[in-house]
Amino acid sequence: MSGEGTYYVPEQSKLPIFASIGLFLTVFGAAGWLNGGGPTLFIVGFIMFAMVLWSWFSIVIKENLQGLNDAQLKRSYVWAMGWFIFSEVMFFAAFFGALYYMRQIALPELGGDNTTNQILWSGFENVWPLMTTPDMATNGADAKVLGPDINMSVTTADSIFTWLPFWNTAVLLTSSITVHIAHTALKNNNKKGFNLWLGITVALGVIFLFLQAAEYIHAYAENLKIHHGAYGTTFFMLTGFHGLHVTMGTFMLLVMWLRSVLKGHFSHEDCFGFEAASWYWHFVDVVWVGLFIFVYIFG
Amino acid sequence: MAHGPAKGFSRWLYTTNHKDIGSMYLWFSFAMFLLGGVFALVIRAELFEPGLQIVEPGFFNQMTTMHGLVMVFGAVMPAFVGLANWMIPMMVGAPDMALPRMNNWSFWILPFAFAMMVATLFMEGGGPNFGWTFYAPLSTTYAPPSVTFFIFAVHIMGASSIMGSINIIATILNMRAPGMTLMKMPLFVWTWLITAYLLIAVMPVLAGVVTMMLMDIHFGTSFFDAAGGGDPVLFQHVFWFFGHPEVYIMILPAFGIVSAIIPTFARKPLFGYSSMVYATASIAFLSFIVWAHHMFTVGLPIAGELFFMYATMLIAVPTGVKVFNWVTTMFKGSMTFETPMLFSIAFVILFTIGGFSGLMLAIAPADFQYHDTYFVVAHFHYVLVPGAIFSITAGVYYWLPKWCGNMYNETMGKVQFWLAFIGLNVTFFPMHFVGLAGMQRRVPDYNQFFADFNMISSMGAFLFGAAQLMLLYNVISTIVSGKKASDEVWEDPEGLEWTVPSPAPYHTFSTPPPIK
């Protein structure tokens, strides 16, 4: 509901059209690249898109510092960020749903005592993690879709403390707490504490990404790859998209940290940029908990 | 805030004004409607007689695919977003959309997305030829290379839809004038609020499913490949989890438009306003738990068949509530039949026919016969053409005087209505018969005993197409040289949009209007 003053409706802006061109060149370039062309167009488009977004956010920040954003406009931002995160939830839901479907419906059917198994995939047994694909079980040496040599499930770990996903979980859960401490510090007008705890959160995000990269390197070295059947598919797609979101979240928090440390932005009553980034961070954390349970523990 | 629009063409590129953006959405959508219509006429021309005459079967497949994609994502959805842009800020007493720059971005993504998608027709191996539902493995293992461009086009138009929906939700929940409580909002606003929620819930799932395709095609994953432990049926589940709510995305705003028009020309308030709101919400909820009724023949367990059958039939209840409310609104009303009203009444009647054939299809054992026949084509064209297209046309006639300040030519409007009405029934009604008799959809040739009905369908299609050109002419001549319309335009219409001058000023409600 209105009543706080005049809602800020910006003048004409070149941002949207350039953002559209940048986004178009990015995806058009990506499609051309995947179809056998070079990456040039993709890179040009991506740089353009990133630059437009950069100036878009700077303009929004400047407008806020000029006092153009009234309480009502800030509520619009809150709604927008909330619904954006909801859309991300649904994106992950599609991939968790695919994992569920493969494990609970597709594989039991392929390996079950039924005609599908007898006629098409004889010899295939449904064991998760799927190390032997239906193709291997049925076609032996002629199989095209091979299974992985290792998996990342908890059952493969000697001890929970030498198991990398455990440490990943610890790092990410801790970072959710530290970002909350940073928020509380900011609410209490403690800018020093805010900078410290937000810095720690960013560092934890970076550590997570390093551990995740180490896990991928290990996986590829030991022959667990994305094209290794249903296990490789779901493992890399779920952890990969999560990792991508952690990268974005870390970058967002890093920008917020730099804004606070270098420019002195954010006060206890005006900190939406940080709050939005922190919600996003909590969201990637929750996704990780889901991954930890469904990909690693019950993997 | 500047008072008028900027000069020159850059106005349209750089605008942040909800009316400019609404107009661009509407014109874009009409252009796509004509393009999708041309694709449809290629199909109907080929099907005019049995045998192969005009196009290659491969190109025929590209036409059925592109017709569906362009009509769904290019014509119907942007048209509703255009109407939302124009009307929602005015209906709730807001100065503009909540996030005006993002609003313009949502629009400008679309021309690029569709340029990319239509460009696939000229690429090596041709455009998408796997049907608008792009079932794997037709769309993965056996797809032309241009499918990669199609996938990315879907990605960015999904981003556009999500941003547009976020904007609409923020506008409705945050920008209402003081006193405009939720249950005072016009139904068009309500239906769009719920539609926007559906869009945000399912467009990411569509993005997910095309991403899975992309990975299967280029990176060797096994989502839809049984050899690696995946399943092509998984594609259908994920797709229809998006696809069924998508169907309601294309009809709920139509309910809102009709609920605005019928009371005006029946000169009675809408009957059962709150039940309309709850019915809309119920339909939206049910839309998430009925998706597998598109897949009855794929080999679902019997429990699944039964669940999805009964859940689907349940939708008839809230939809019936709506139809009875519209009829009751008209009952003993002092009715007149201007063009928007004609389209709205046709909507109620013909959409109900489409709803009934939907109920027939919902019966799982019966669907085994109807599946993938022209009966299905008849069903969804009866809900989409007199549903989505007629309601959009009705909305355009109803609000055009408010947009441009001039009254359209009523005689031409009525003639256009009757041409479209006759054209669509001649086109689609015979499809029920050939479908029940076993004619399969998406095939360029057919048995000779379907010949008569197909010839009739094709003639109706060209008549319907001609009627759309008449709409275009009527709209342009109204804008250019129509007679001046009054501020109220109609007799005592309800809603804040009628309290501002015609044409609506560039900026309306910079300060919130009083709400009764």
PDB file of C-alpha atoms in Angstrom, chain B residues 262-478:
ATOM      1  CA  ILE B 262     -19.787  -9.312 -19.242  1.00  0.00           C
ATOM      2  CA  PRO B 263     -20.936  -7.147 -16.275  1.00  0.00           C
ATOM      3  CA  THR B 264     -20.488  -3.971 -18.347  1.00  0.00           C
ATOM      4  CA  PHE B 265     -22.757  -5.118 -21.164  1.00  0.00           C
ATOM      5  CA  ALA B 266     -25.208  -6.977 -18.925  1.00  0.00           C
ATOM      6  CA  ARG B 267     -25.361  -3.814 -16.781  1.00  0.00           C
ATOM      7  CA  LYS B 268     -25.200  -5.870 -13.619  1.00  0.00           C
ATOM      8  CA  PRO B 269     -22.343  -6.402 -11.186  1.00  0.00           C
ATOM      9  CA  LEU B 270     -20.427  -9.645 -11.601  1.00  0.00           C
ATOM     10  CA  PHE B 271     -22.271 -12.483  -9.888  1.00  0.00           C
ATOM     11  CA  GLY B 272     -20.249 -14.320  -7.239  1.00  0.00           C
ATOM     12  CA  TYR B 273     -17.065 -12.236  -7.187  1.00  0.00           C
ATOM     13  CA  SER B 274     -15.457 -14.039  -4.266  1.00  0.00           C
ATOM     14  CA  SER B 275     -16.351 -17.461  -5.612  1.00  0.00           C
ATOM     15  CA  MET B 276     -14.613 -16.410  -8.854  1.00  0.00           C
ATOM     16  CA  VAL B 277     -11.448 -15.639  -6.870  1.00  0.00           C
ATOM     17  CA  TYR B 278     -11.537 -18.943  -5.005  1.00  0.00           C
ATOM     18  CA  ALA B 279     -12.336 -20.856  -8.190  1.00  0.00           C
ATOM     19  CA  THR B 280      -9.318 -19.303  -9.903  1.00  0.00           C
ATOM     20  CA  ALA B 281      -7.082 -20.251  -7.000  1.00  0.00           C
ATOM     21  CA  SER B 282      -8.496 -23.802  -6.977  1.00  0.00           C
ATOM     22  CA  ILE B 283      -7.860 -24.219 -10.695  1.00  0.00           C
ATOM     23  CA  ALA B 284      -4.290 -23.022 -10.185  1.00  0.00           C
ATOM     24  CA  PHE B 285      -3.738 -25.475  -7.355  1.00  0.00           C
ATOM     25  CA  LEU B 286      -5.250 -28.380  -9.282  1.00  0.00           C
ATOM     26  CA  SER B 287      -3.121 -27.553 -12.316  1.00  0.00           C
ATOM     27  CA  PHE B 288      -0.083 -28.888 -10.437  1.00  0.00           C
ATOM     28  CA  ILE B 289      -1.517 -32.353  -9.827  1.00  0.00           C
ATOM     29  CA  VAL B 290      -2.996 -33.337 -13.172  1.00  0.00           C
ATOM     30  CA  TRP B 291      -0.016 -33.309 -15.534  1.00  0.00           C
ATOM     31  CA  ALA B 292       0.063 -37.037 -16.288  1.00  0.00           C
ATOM     32  CA  HIS B 293      -3.352 -36.925 -17.985  1.00  0.00           C
ATOM     33  CA  HIS B 294      -1.316 -35.966 -21.054  1.00  0.00           C
ATOM     34  CA  MET B 295       0.471 -39.317 -20.728  1.00  0.00           C
ATOM     35  CA  PHE B 296      -2.281 -41.886 -20.149  1.00  0.00           C
ATOM     36  CA  THR B 297      -1.014 -44.088 -22.982  1.00  0.00           C
ATOM     37  CA  VAL B 298       2.625 -44.065 -21.912  1.00  0.00           C
ATOM     38  CA  GLY B 299       2.264 -46.979 -19.513  1.00  0.00           C
ATOM     39  CA  LEU B 300       1.464 -45.500 -16.139  1.00  0.00           C
ATOM     40  CA  PRO B 301       0.548 -47.778 -13.236  1.00  0.00           C
ATOM     41  CA  ILE B 302      -3.203 -48.126 -12.768  1.00  0.00           C
ATOM     42  CA  ALA B 303      -3.105 -46.110  -9.530  1.00  0.00           C
ATOM     43  CA  GLY B 304      -1.504 -43.242 -11.460  1.00  0.00           C
ATOM     44  CA  GLU B 305      -4.102 -43.424 -14.213  1.00  0.00           C
ATOM     45  CA  LEU B 306      -6.907 -43.263 -11.659  1.00  0.00           C
ATOM     46  CA  PHE B 307      -5.391 -40.471  -9.603  1.00  0.00           C
ATOM     47  CA  PHE B 308      -4.736 -38.246 -12.594  1.00  0.00           C
ATOM     48  CA  MET B 309      -8.133 -39.058 -14.068  1.00  0.00           C
ATOM     49  CA  TYR B 310     -10.069 -38.051 -10.960  1.00  0.00           C
ATOM     50  CA  ALA B 311      -7.894 -35.017 -10.223  1.00  0.00           C
ATOM     51  CA  THR B 312      -8.463 -33.821 -13.777  1.00  0.00           C
ATOM     52  CA  MET B 313     -12.209 -34.229 -13.545  1.00  0.00           C
ATOM     53  CA  LEU B 314     -12.150 -32.221 -10.333  1.00  0.00           C
ATOM     54  CA  ILE B 315     -11.112 -29.171 -12.366  1.00  0.00           C
ATOM     55  CA  ALA B 316     -14.569 -29.155 -13.902  1.00  0.00           C
ATOM     56  CA  VAL B 317     -15.946 -28.026 -10.529  1.00  0.00           C
ATOM     57  CA  PRO B 318     -14.244 -24.607 -10.187  1.00  0.00           C
ATOM     58  CA  THR B 319     -14.499 -24.108 -13.959  1.00  0.00           C
ATOM     59  CA  GLY B 320     -18.211 -24.831 -13.742  1.00  0.00           C
ATOM     60  CA  VAL B 321     -18.488 -22.272 -10.941  1.00  0.00           C
ATOM     61  CA  LYS B 322     -17.059 -19.689 -13.315  1.00  0.00           C
ATOM     62  CA  VAL B 323     -19.291 -20.548 -16.233  1.00  0.00           C
ATOM     63  CA  PHE B 324     -22.416 -20.473 -14.052  1.00  0.00           C
ATOM     64  CA  ASN B 325     -21.314 -17.127 -12.591  1.00  0.00           C
ATOM     65  CA  TRP B 326     -20.965 -15.591 -16.057  1.00  0.00           C
ATOM     66  CA  VAL B 327     -24.322 -16.949 -17.108  1.00  0.00           C
ATOM     67  CA  THR B 328     -25.950 -15.731 -13.893  1.00  0.00           C
ATOM     68  CA  THR B 329     -24.394 -12.310 -14.397  1.00  0.00           C
ATOM     69  CA  MET B 330     -26.144 -12.095 -17.754  1.00  0.00           C
ATOM     70  CA  PHE B 331     -29.441 -13.482 -16.382  1.00  0.00           C
ATOM     71  CA  LYS B 332     -32.090 -10.753 -16.394  1.00  0.00           C
ATOM     72  CA  GLY B 333     -29.430  -8.251 -17.315  1.00  0.00           C
ATOM     73  CA  SER B 334     -30.171  -5.378 -19.617  1.00  0.00           C
ATOM     74  CA  MET B 335     -27.936  -6.750 -22.298  1.00  0.00           C
ATOM     75  CA  THR B 336     -26.496  -5.151 -25.402  1.00  0.00           C
ATOM     76  CA  PHE B 337     -24.237  -6.887 -27.855  1.00  0.00           C
ATOM     77  CA  GLU B 338     -21.289  -4.705 -28.748  1.00  0.00           C
ATOM     78  CA  THR B 339     -18.265  -6.450 -30.227  1.00  0.00           C
ATOM     79  CA  PRO B 340     -16.442  -7.129 -26.919  1.00  0.00           C
ATOM     80  CA  MET B 341     -19.636  -8.679 -25.542  1.00  0.00           C
ATOM     81  CA  LEU B 342     -20.114 -10.863 -28.617  1.00  0.00           C
ATOM     82  CA  PHE B 343     -16.595 -12.202 -28.242  1.00  0.00           C
ATOM     83  CA  SER B 344     -17.168 -12.753 -24.520  1.00  0.00           C
ATOM     84  CA  ILE B 345     -20.414 -14.658 -24.961  1.00  0.00           C
ATOM     85  CA  ALA B 346     -18.797 -16.750 -27.685  1.00  0.00           C
ATOM     86  CA  PHE B 347     -16.001 -17.345 -25.213  1.00  0.00           C
ATOM     87  CA  VAL B 348     -18.375 -18.695 -22.588  1.00  0.00           C
ATOM     88  CA  ILE B 349     -20.165 -21.014 -24.994  1.00  0.00           C
ATOM     89  CA  LEU B 350     -17.224 -22.308 -27.027  1.00  0.00           C
ATOM     90  CA  PHE B 351     -14.850 -22.568 -24.090  1.00  0.00           C
ATOM     91  CA  THR B 352     -17.458 -24.733 -22.420  1.00  0.00           C
ATOM     92  CA  ILE B 353     -17.479 -27.014 -25.471  1.00  0.00           C
ATOM     93  CA  GLY B 354     -13.698 -27.259 -25.175  1.00  0.00           C
ATOM     94  CA  GLY B 355     -14.101 -27.973 -21.483  1.00  0.00           C
ATOM     95  CA  PHE B 356     -16.505 -30.824 -22.165  1.00  0.00           C
ATOM     96  CA  SER B 357     -14.216 -32.447 -24.717  1.00  0.00           C
ATOM     97  CA  GLY B 358     -11.540 -32.040 -22.034  1.00  0.00           C
ATOM     98  CA  LEU B 359     -13.681 -34.050 -19.657  1.00  0.00           C
ATOM     99  CA  MET B 360     -14.015 -36.740 -22.305  1.00  0.00           C
ATOM    100  CA  LEU B 361     -10.248 -36.834 -22.681  1.00  0.00           C
ATOM    101  CA  ALA B 362      -9.843 -36.983 -18.903  1.00  0.00           C
ATOM    102  CA  ILE B 363     -11.457 -40.410 -18.839  1.00  0.00           C
ATOM    103  CA  ALA B 364      -8.356 -42.577 -19.004  1.00  0.00           C
ATOM    104  CA  PRO B 365      -9.805 -45.612 -20.775  1.00  0.00           C
ATOM    105  CA  ALA B 366     -11.530 -43.412 -23.355  1.00  0.00           C
ATOM    106  CA  ASP B 367      -8.352 -41.411 -23.827  1.00  0.00           C
ATOM    107  CA  PHE B 368      -6.665 -44.552 -25.100  1.00  0.00           C
ATOM    108  CA  GLN B 369      -8.733 -44.068 -28.222  1.00  0.00           C
ATOM    109  CA  TYR B 370      -8.600 -40.257 -28.422  1.00  0.00           C
ATOM    110  CA  HIS B 371      -4.893 -39.928 -27.696  1.00  0.00           C
ATOM    111  CA  ASP B 372      -2.879 -38.190 -30.443  1.00  0.00           C
ATOM    112  CA  THR B 373      -5.861 -37.894 -32.754  1.00  0.00           C
ATOM    113  CA  TYR B 374      -7.509 -34.820 -34.198  1.00  0.00           C
ATOM    114  CA  PHE B 375      -9.980 -35.032 -31.322  1.00  0.00           C
ATOM    115  CA  VAL B 376      -7.216 -33.719 -29.078  1.00  0.00           C
ATOM    116  CA  VAL B 377      -6.402 -31.031 -31.640  1.00  0.00           C
ATOM    117  CA  ALA B 378     -10.062 -30.037 -31.695  1.00  0.00           C
ATOM    118  CA  HIS B 379     -10.183 -29.980 -27.893  1.00  0.00           C
ATOM    119  CA  PHE B 380      -7.247 -27.703 -27.267  1.00  0.00           C
ATOM    120  CA  HIS B 381      -8.063 -25.421 -30.161  1.00  0.00           C
ATOM    121  CA  TYR B 382     -11.565 -25.023 -28.731  1.00  0.00           C
ATOM    122  CA  VAL B 383     -10.110 -23.895 -25.413  1.00  0.00           C
ATOM    123  CA  LEU B 384      -7.322 -21.780 -26.893  1.00  0.00           C
ATOM    124  CA  VAL B 385      -8.898 -20.060 -29.881  1.00  0.00           C
ATOM    125  CA  PRO B 386     -12.277 -19.030 -28.456  1.00  0.00           C
ATOM    126  CA  GLY B 387     -10.646 -19.100 -25.008  1.00  0.00           C
ATOM    127  CA  ALA B 388      -7.386 -17.205 -25.199  1.00  0.00           C
ATOM    128  CA  ILE B 389      -7.642 -15.572 -28.645  1.00  0.00           C
ATOM    129  CA  PHE B 390     -11.293 -14.480 -28.364  1.00  0.00           C
ATOM    130  CA  SER B 391     -10.792 -13.072 -24.890  1.00  0.00           C
ATOM    131  CA  ILE B 392      -7.723 -11.121 -26.016  1.00  0.00           C
ATOM    132  CA  THR B 393      -9.683  -9.809 -29.005  1.00  0.00           C
ATOM    133  CA  ALA B 394     -12.577  -8.925 -26.700  1.00  0.00           C
ATOM    134  CA  GLY B 395     -10.137  -7.129 -24.380  1.00  0.00           C
ATOM    135  CA  VAL B 396      -8.620  -5.207 -27.289  1.00  0.00           C
ATOM    136  CA  TYR B 397     -12.035  -3.985 -28.490  1.00  0.00           C
ATOM    137  CA  TYR B 398     -13.103  -3.215 -24.916  1.00  0.00           C
ATOM    138  CA  TRP B 399     -10.058  -1.176 -23.915  1.00  0.00           C
ATOM    139  CA  LEU B 400      -8.891   0.155 -27.299  1.00  0.00           C
ATOM    140  CA  PRO B 401     -10.923   3.381 -26.923  1.00  0.00           C
ATOM    141  CA  LYS B 402      -9.226   3.927 -23.570  1.00  0.00           C
ATOM    142  CA  TRP B 403      -5.797   3.298 -25.049  1.00  0.00           C
ATOM    143  CA  CYS B 404      -5.987   5.478 -28.157  1.00  0.00           C
ATOM    144  CA  GLY B 405      -8.926   7.746 -27.367  1.00  0.00           C
ATOM    145  CA  ASN B 406     -10.870   6.732 -30.486  1.00  0.00           C
ATOM    146  CA  MET B 407     -13.869   4.470 -30.916  1.00  0.00           C
ATOM    147  CA  TYR B 408     -13.532   1.499 -33.248  1.00  0.00           C
ATOM    148  CA  ASN B 409     -15.990   0.871 -36.069  1.00  0.00           C
ATOM    149  CA  GLU B 410     -18.754  -1.174 -34.447  1.00  0.00           C
ATOM    150  CA  THR B 411     -20.129  -2.614 -37.693  1.00  0.00           C
ATOM    151  CA  MET B 412     -16.730  -3.779 -38.806  1.00  0.00           C
ATOM    152  CA  GLY B 413     -16.133  -5.210 -35.319  1.00  0.00           C
ATOM    153  CA  LYS B 414     -19.346  -7.232 -35.500  1.00  0.00           C
ATOM    154  CA  VAL B 415     -18.610  -8.462 -39.009  1.00  0.00           C
ATOM    155  CA  GLN B 416     -15.159  -9.468 -37.865  1.00  0.00           C
ATOM    156  CA  PHE B 417     -16.645 -11.322 -34.931  1.00  0.00           C
ATOM    157  CA  TRP B 418     -19.016 -13.333 -37.085  1.00  0.00           C
ATOM    158  CA  LEU B 419     -16.292 -14.158 -39.611  1.00  0.00           C
ATOM    159  CA  ALA B 420     -13.988 -15.324 -36.834  1.00  0.00           C
ATOM    160  CA  PHE B 421     -16.787 -17.205 -35.083  1.00  0.00           C
ATOM    161  CA  ILE B 422     -17.878 -19.034 -38.210  1.00  0.00           C
ATOM    162  CA  GLY B 423     -14.298 -19.573 -39.360  1.00  0.00           C
ATOM    163  CA  LEU B 424     -13.200 -21.140 -36.123  1.00  0.00           C
ATOM    164  CA  ASN B 425     -16.166 -23.475 -35.835  1.00  0.00           C
ATOM    165  CA  VAL B 426     -15.872 -24.552 -39.441  1.00  0.00           C
ATOM    166  CA  THR B 427     -12.184 -25.214 -38.867  1.00  0.00           C
ATOM    167  CA  PHE B 428     -12.234 -27.036 -35.598  1.00  0.00           C
ATOM    168  CA  PHE B 429     -15.629 -28.661 -35.200  1.00  0.00           C
ATOM    169  CA  PRO B 430     -15.082 -31.263 -37.954  1.00  0.00           C
ATOM    170  CA  MET B 431     -11.812 -32.207 -36.260  1.00  0.00           C
ATOM    171  CA  HIS B 432     -13.855 -33.833 -33.497  1.00  0.00           C
ATOM    172  CA  PHE B 433     -15.337 -36.211 -36.038  1.00  0.00           C
ATOM    173  CA  VAL B 434     -12.159 -37.112 -37.909  1.00  0.00           C
ATOM    174  CA  GLY B 435     -10.388 -37.499 -34.575  1.00  0.00           C
ATOM    175  CA  LEU B 436     -12.969 -39.902 -33.200  1.00  0.00           C
ATOM    176  CA  ALA B 437     -12.781 -41.783 -36.481  1.00  0.00           C
ATOM    177  CA  GLY B 438      -9.056 -42.229 -35.955  1.00  0.00           C
ATOM    178  CA  MET B 439      -7.201 -39.521 -37.884  1.00  0.00           C
ATOM    179  CA  GLN B 440      -3.812 -38.996 -36.274  1.00  0.00           C
ATOM    180  CA  ARG B 441      -2.443 -35.547 -35.557  1.00  0.00           C
ATOM    181  CA  ARG B 442       0.889 -34.288 -36.920  1.00  0.00           C
ATOM    182  CA  VAL B 443       0.774 -36.400 -40.087  1.00  0.00           C
ATOM    183  CA  PRO B 444       0.820 -34.651 -43.509  1.00  0.00           C
ATOM    184  CA  ASP B 445      -1.253 -37.314 -45.248  1.00  0.00           C
ATOM    185  CA  TYR B 446      -4.469 -39.143 -44.344  1.00  0.00           C
ATOM    186  CA  ASN B 447      -6.897 -41.755 -45.469  1.00  0.00           C
ATOM    187  CA  GLN B 448      -9.297 -40.672 -48.202  1.00  0.00           C
ATOM    188  CA  PHE B 449     -12.380 -41.114 -46.070  1.00  0.00           C
ATOM    189  CA  PHE B 450     -11.291 -38.102 -43.976  1.00  0.00           C
ATOM    190  CA  ALA B 451     -11.144 -35.955 -47.111  1.00  0.00           C
ATOM    191  CA  ASP B 452     -14.449 -34.068 -46.887  1.00  0.00           C
ATOM    192  CA  PHE B 453     -14.065 -32.928 -43.318  1.00  0.00           C
ATOM    193  CA  ASN B 454     -10.450 -31.889 -43.904  1.00  0.00           C
ATOM    194  CA  MET B 455     -11.399 -29.791 -46.898  1.00  0.00           C
ATOM    195  CA  ILE B 456     -14.057 -28.055 -44.781  1.00  0.00           C
ATOM    196  CA  SER B 457     -11.525 -27.477 -41.979  1.00  0.00           C
ATOM    197  CA  SER B 458      -9.044 -25.937 -44.374  1.00  0.00           C
ATOM    198  CA  MET B 459     -11.617 -23.547 -45.814  1.00  0.00           C
ATOM    199  CA  GLY B 460     -12.611 -22.484 -42.309  1.00  0.00           C
ATOM    200  CA  ALA B 461      -8.980 -21.856 -41.448  1.00  0.00           C
ATOM    201  CA  PHE B 462      -8.512 -19.432 -44.328  1.00  0.00           C
ATOM    202  CA  LEU B 463     -11.734 -17.654 -43.372  1.00  0.00           C
ATOM    203  CA  PHE B 464     -10.509 -17.332 -39.787  1.00  0.00           C
ATOM    204  CA  GLY B 465      -7.189 -15.970 -41.052  1.00  0.00           C
ATOM    205  CA  ALA B 466      -8.966 -13.364 -43.172  1.00  0.00           C
ATOM    206  CA  ALA B 467     -10.968 -12.279 -40.124  1.00  0.00           C
ATOM    207  CA  GLN B 468      -7.716 -11.509 -38.295  1.00  0.00           C
ATOM    208  CA  LEU B 469      -6.583  -9.198 -41.087  1.00  0.00           C
ATOM    209  CA  MET B 470      -9.869  -7.388 -40.646  1.00  0.00           C
ATOM    210  CA  LEU B 471      -9.113  -7.001 -36.940  1.00  0.00           C
ATOM    211  CA  LEU B 472      -5.748  -5.511 -37.845  1.00  0.00           C
ATOM    212  CA  TYR B 473      -7.387  -3.085 -40.260  1.00  0.00           C
ATOM    213  CA  ASN B 474     -10.043  -2.087 -37.732  1.00  0.00           C
ATOM    214  CA  VAL B 475      -7.476  -1.429 -34.995  1.00  0.00           C
ATOM    215  CA  ILE B 476      -5.217   0.636 -37.253  1.00  0.00           C
ATOM    216  CA  SER B 477      -8.069   2.692 -38.697  1.00  0.00           C
ATOM    217  CA  THR B 478      -9.375   3.305 -35.172  1.00  0.00           C
TER     218      THR B 478
END
